[in-house]
Amino acid sequence: MIAVETDNLSLKLGDKTVLDDITCQVHEGEFVAVLGPNGAGKSVFLKLLLGILTPSSGHIRIWGRAPRDLPSEWIGYVPQAKTHDRSFPAIAVELVITGLYQRWRGWASAPEKLAARGALAQLGAEHLADRPIGILSGGELQRVYLARSLVRKPRLILLDEPVTGVDSVGENDFYEVLEAYRRQSGATIIMVTHDWEVASRHACHVLVLNRNLIGFGAPAEVLCSDCLKRAYGVSSTTHLSSCPRPEAHQH
């Protein structure tokens, strides 16, 4: 089943063309990495999928619907910039609960607390539930934010450079947890990243952007010297690996 489909998707902001003629299909349960240089339109692409921005031309369909027509619980989002104040007197489970309403609330019901702890447990992070957010490491905080995006059991997870500022150990743990969740739940994942090695190791498909669509396909097809040169103006070689299909689909 096709989860996400774009057809001749373009966006202009003023006189500037940010994305031009992007056509691709993402199937349910796949992990897609979005790569490209700074200013390529990667984060804008996620904002179009979220319905925050409206295309200038072309179409987006997520399970056959326009983004703004989707139930809000179908999509989980982990932004690059974390906007909360780490000195705010809250614990991790309370941050996860905000994913249910997209805002802080002064109280939470027992079922809400149970759902939040369950989301943390899925990521092997239940031990963080009662810790103040101000003392969490970068990797721990990323797990909490991922749990926040998963608490409503979304069908589609969008991540914008989720490991920025996380050390290598925390980064590896994060991707292992994310991949385990994908296998268990059958969720579709689209992730913006600058790391070609991560894309080759974890993604089923890779989407390379530089305002235009440079390449879209399996890592072994897209992560090549020619694609690097067209996207970044440089050549390189990358060790490539395939991505197994999810083991189950439980929506």
Short mmCIF file of C-alpha atoms in Angstrom, two decimals:
data_model
loop_
_atom_site.label_atom_id
_atom_site.label_comp_id
_atom_site.label_asym_id
_atom_site.label_seq_id
_atom_site.Cartn_x
_atom_site.Cartn_y
_atom_site.Cartn_z
CA MET A 1 0.00 0.00 0.00
CA ILE A 2 1.23 3.50 -0.82
CA ALA A 3 1.59 5.59 2.32
CA VAL A 4 2.94 8.85 0.88
CA GLU A 5 2.74 10.02 -2.72
CA THR A 6 3.86 13.31 -4.23
CA ASP A 7 3.10 14.27 -7.81
CA ASN A 8 4.97 17.19 -9.44
CA LEU A 9 5.21 18.81 -6.02
CA SER A 10 6.54 22.37 -6.11
CA LEU A 11 6.74 25.24 -3.66
CA LYS A 12 7.59 28.89 -4.18
CA LEU A 13 8.10 31.29 -1.29
CA GLY A 14 7.93 34.76 -2.81
CA ASP A 15 10.08 34.71 -5.93
CA LYS A 16 12.20 31.80 -4.69
CA THR A 17 11.57 28.24 -5.84
CA VAL A 18 12.21 26.06 -2.79
CA LEU A 19 11.14 22.72 -4.27
CA ASP A 20 10.42 21.96 -7.91
CA ASP A 21 8.65 18.97 -9.48
CA ILE A 22 9.16 16.34 -6.76
CA THR A 23 7.47 13.03 -7.62
CA CYS A 24 7.87 9.94 -5.44
CA GLN A 25 5.99 7.11 -3.73
CA VAL A 26 6.69 5.74 -0.26
CA HIS A 27 5.10 2.42 0.63
CA GLU A 28 3.70 1.57 4.01
CA GLY A 29 6.30 0.31 6.47
CA GLU A 30 9.32 1.74 4.64
CA PHE A 31 12.12 3.83 6.12
CA VAL A 32 13.03 6.68 3.75
CA ALA A 33 16.03 8.95 4.30
CA VAL A 34 15.93 12.44 2.80
CA LEU A 35 19.34 13.88 1.99
CA GLY A 36 20.73 16.98 0.34
CA PRO A 37 22.89 20.04 1.02
CA ASN A 38 21.85 22.93 3.24
CA GLY A 39 19.06 24.89 1.59
CA ALA A 40 17.99 21.92 -0.53
CA GLY A 41 14.41 21.99 0.78
CA LYS A 42 14.57 18.93 3.04
CA SER A 43 12.84 20.46 6.08
CA VAL A 44 10.38 22.23 3.80
CA PHE A 45 9.48 18.84 2.34
CA LEU A 46 8.54 17.61 5.83
CA LYS A 47 6.49 20.76 6.46
CA LEU A 48 4.54 20.08 3.28
CA LEU A 49 3.84 16.52 4.45
CA LEU A 50 2.69 17.91 7.80
CA GLY A 51 0.34 20.35 6.10
CA ILE A 52 2.13 23.33 7.65
CA LEU A 53 2.91 24.61 4.14
CA THR A 54 0.71 24.35 1.05
CA PRO A 55 2.20 23.41 -2.35
CA SER A 56 2.33 26.06 -5.04
CA SER A 57 1.57 23.30 -7.54
CA GLY A 58 1.35 19.53 -7.61
CA HIS A 59 -0.17 17.22 -5.04
CA ILE A 60 0.57 15.30 -1.83
CA ARG A 61 -1.45 12.29 -0.75
CA ILE A 62 -0.93 10.46 2.53
CA TRP A 63 -2.96 7.27 2.50
CA GLY A 64 -4.97 8.91 -0.25
CA ARG A 65 -5.72 12.11 1.65
CA ALA A 66 -4.38 15.65 1.65
CA PRO A 67 -2.18 16.27 4.74
CA ARG A 68 -4.64 18.71 6.31
CA ASP A 69 -7.45 16.16 5.99
CA LEU A 70 -5.62 13.51 8.02
CA PRO A 71 -6.51 12.65 11.62
CA SER A 72 -3.83 14.34 13.73
CA GLU A 73 -2.90 11.09 15.44
CA TRP A 74 -1.78 9.52 12.13
CA ILE A 75 1.47 11.52 12.07
CA GLY A 76 4.22 11.78 14.67
CA TYR A 77 6.86 14.49 14.27
CA VAL A 78 10.29 14.93 15.84
CA PRO A 79 11.63 18.40 14.97
CA GLN A 80 15.27 19.36 14.69
CA ALA A 81 15.04 22.39 16.96
CA LYS A 82 13.91 21.63 20.49
CA THR A 83 11.98 24.68 21.66
CA HIS A 84 11.34 23.87 25.32
CA ASP A 85 13.30 25.45 28.16
CA ARG A 86 15.36 22.70 29.78
CA SER A 87 15.11 24.50 33.09
CA PHE A 88 11.34 24.08 32.96
CA PRO A 89 10.32 22.04 36.04
CA ALA A 90 8.93 18.99 34.26
CA ILE A 91 9.80 15.33 34.13
CA ALA A 92 10.18 13.17 31.04
CA VAL A 93 6.78 11.49 31.23
CA GLU A 94 5.11 14.91 31.29
CA LEU A 95 6.94 15.91 28.11
CA VAL A 96 5.74 12.70 26.45
CA ILE A 97 2.15 13.46 27.48
CA THR A 98 2.32 16.77 25.58
CA GLY A 99 2.39 14.65 22.43
CA LEU A 100 -1.26 13.79 23.05
CA TYR A 101 -2.34 17.44 22.85
CA GLN A 102 0.65 19.30 21.32
CA ARG A 103 0.80 21.54 24.38
CA TRP A 104 1.60 21.52 28.08
CA ARG A 105 -1.26 20.86 30.47
CA GLY A 106 -1.37 21.32 34.21
CA TRP A 107 -2.60 17.81 34.86
CA ALA A 108 -2.79 14.34 33.29
CA SER A 109 -5.18 11.46 33.78
CA ALA A 110 -4.08 7.98 34.81
CA PRO A 111 -4.69 6.58 31.28
CA GLU A 112 -2.59 9.39 29.78
CA LYS A 113 0.28 8.68 32.16
CA LEU A 114 0.01 4.98 31.35
CA ALA A 115 0.12 5.68 27.60
CA ALA A 116 3.18 7.91 28.01
CA ARG A 117 5.03 5.34 30.09
CA GLY A 118 4.10 2.71 27.52
CA ALA A 119 5.61 4.81 24.73
CA LEU A 120 8.82 5.19 26.74
CA ALA A 121 8.86 1.46 27.46
CA GLN A 122 8.62 0.68 23.73
CA LEU A 123 11.88 2.57 23.30
CA GLY A 124 13.62 1.00 26.28
CA ALA A 125 13.39 4.31 28.12
CA GLU A 126 10.80 3.74 30.84
CA HIS A 127 13.54 4.31 33.44
CA LEU A 128 13.66 7.96 32.29
CA ALA A 129 9.98 8.62 33.04
CA ASP A 130 10.44 10.42 36.37
CA ARG A 131 13.69 12.22 35.59
CA PRO A 132 13.70 16.02 35.20
CA ILE A 133 14.15 16.94 31.54
CA GLY A 134 16.95 19.31 32.47
CA ILE A 135 19.31 16.49 33.49
CA LEU A 136 18.76 14.24 30.48
CA SER A 137 21.65 13.65 28.09
CA GLY A 138 21.22 14.46 24.41
CA GLY A 139 20.54 10.82 23.56
CA GLU A 140 18.09 10.40 26.43
CA LEU A 141 16.23 13.55 25.44
CA GLN A 142 15.94 12.30 21.86
CA ARG A 143 14.34 9.08 23.10
CA VAL A 144 11.86 11.11 25.10
CA TYR A 145 11.02 13.24 22.07
CA LEU A 146 10.62 10.10 19.98
CA ALA A 147 8.30 8.67 22.64
CA ARG A 148 6.37 11.95 22.51
CA SER A 149 5.86 11.45 18.77
CA LEU A 150 4.81 7.80 19.26
CA VAL A 151 2.38 8.18 22.16
CA ARG A 152 -0.59 8.42 19.80
CA LYS A 153 0.65 5.39 17.83
CA PRO A 154 1.12 7.23 14.50
CA ARG A 155 1.14 5.48 11.15
CA LEU A 156 3.73 7.92 9.77
CA ILE A 157 6.77 9.27 11.66
CA LEU A 158 8.59 12.35 10.34
CA LEU A 159 12.01 13.20 11.79
CA ASP A 160 14.13 16.27 11.01
CA GLU A 161 17.80 15.50 11.74
CA PRO A 162 16.85 13.78 14.99
CA VAL A 163 20.37 13.14 16.31
CA THR A 164 21.78 16.66 16.00
CA GLY A 165 23.91 17.29 19.08
CA VAL A 166 23.83 13.64 20.20
CA ASP A 167 27.09 11.75 20.75
CA SER A 168 27.96 8.69 18.65
CA VAL A 169 26.84 6.19 21.31
CA GLY A 170 23.50 7.93 21.75
CA GLU A 171 23.11 8.17 17.97
CA ASN A 172 23.63 4.44 17.46
CA ASP A 173 21.21 3.64 20.27
CA PHE A 174 18.62 5.99 18.78
CA TYR A 175 18.69 4.34 15.36
CA GLU A 176 18.55 0.86 16.84
CA VAL A 177 15.49 1.84 18.88
CA LEU A 178 13.84 3.51 15.87
CA GLU A 179 14.45 0.49 13.64
CA ALA A 180 13.12 -1.90 16.29
CA TYR A 181 9.96 0.20 16.57
CA ARG A 182 9.50 0.19 12.79
CA ARG A 183 9.82 -3.57 12.65
CA GLN A 184 7.41 -4.07 15.52
CA SER A 185 4.73 -1.57 14.49
CA GLY A 186 5.01 -1.43 10.70
CA ALA A 187 5.14 2.38 10.88
CA THR A 188 6.36 4.36 7.89
CA ILE A 189 9.36 6.60 8.64
CA ILE A 190 10.65 9.58 6.67
CA MET A 191 13.80 11.12 8.13
CA VAL A 192 15.88 14.12 7.07
CA THR A 193 19.57 13.51 7.64
CA HIS A 194 22.97 14.71 6.43
CA ASP A 195 24.57 11.33 7.12
CA TRP A 196 24.93 9.22 3.98
CA GLU A 197 26.27 6.28 5.99
CA VAL A 198 23.18 6.26 8.20
CA ALA A 199 20.99 6.37 5.11
CA SER A 200 22.83 3.46 3.50
CA ARG A 201 22.61 1.38 6.68
CA HIS A 202 19.02 2.02 7.77
CA ALA A 203 16.91 3.27 4.87
CA CYS A 204 14.85 1.18 2.49
CA HIS A 205 14.83 4.08 0.04
CA VAL A 206 16.74 7.33 -0.23
CA LEU A 207 15.37 10.63 -1.54
CA VAL A 208 18.09 13.09 -2.58
CA LEU A 209 17.00 16.70 -3.01
CA ASN A 210 18.58 19.91 -4.12
CA ARG A 211 15.39 21.83 -4.81
CA ASN A 212 14.88 19.35 -7.64
CA LEU A 213 14.69 15.59 -7.25
CA ILE A 214 18.25 14.33 -7.71
CA GLY A 215 17.49 10.68 -7.04
CA PHE A 216 14.97 8.35 -5.41
CA GLY A 217 15.36 4.63 -4.93
CA ALA A 218 17.18 1.92 -3.03
CA PRO A 219 20.42 3.04 -1.31
CA ALA A 220 22.55 0.93 -3.66
CA GLU A 221 21.03 2.76 -6.63
CA VAL A 222 20.96 6.31 -5.30
CA LEU A 223 23.98 6.63 -3.01
CA CYS A 224 26.49 6.77 -5.83
CA SER A 225 29.28 9.08 -6.94
CA ASP A 226 27.19 10.61 -9.71
CA CYS A 227 24.34 11.43 -7.34
CA LEU A 228 26.74 12.95 -4.81
CA LYS A 229 28.28 15.11 -7.50
CA ARG A 230 24.92 16.37 -8.77
CA ALA A 231 23.61 17.07 -5.25
CA TYR A 232 26.74 18.39 -3.54
CA GLY A 233 29.23 19.07 -6.29
CA VAL A 234 31.62 16.42 -4.90
CA SER A 235 32.30 12.74 -5.49
CA SER A 236 32.64 10.00 -2.88
CA THR A 237 32.10 6.33 -2.28
CA THR A 238 29.87 4.83 0.37
CA HIS A 239 29.47 1.31 1.71
CA LEU A 240 25.91 0.32 0.88
CA SER A 241 23.55 -2.08 2.59
CA SER A 242 19.94 -3.07 2.10
CA CYS A 243 17.08 -2.50 4.50
CA PRO A 244 14.83 -5.42 5.45
CA ARG A 245 11.07 -5.06 5.28
CA PRO A 246 9.16 -4.69 8.54
CA GLU A 247 8.06 -7.90 10.15
CA ALA A 248 4.50 -6.80 10.97
CA HIS A 249 1.92 -4.17 10.15
CA GLN A 250 -0.30 -3.34 13.08
CA HIS A 251 -2.27 -0.17 12.42
#
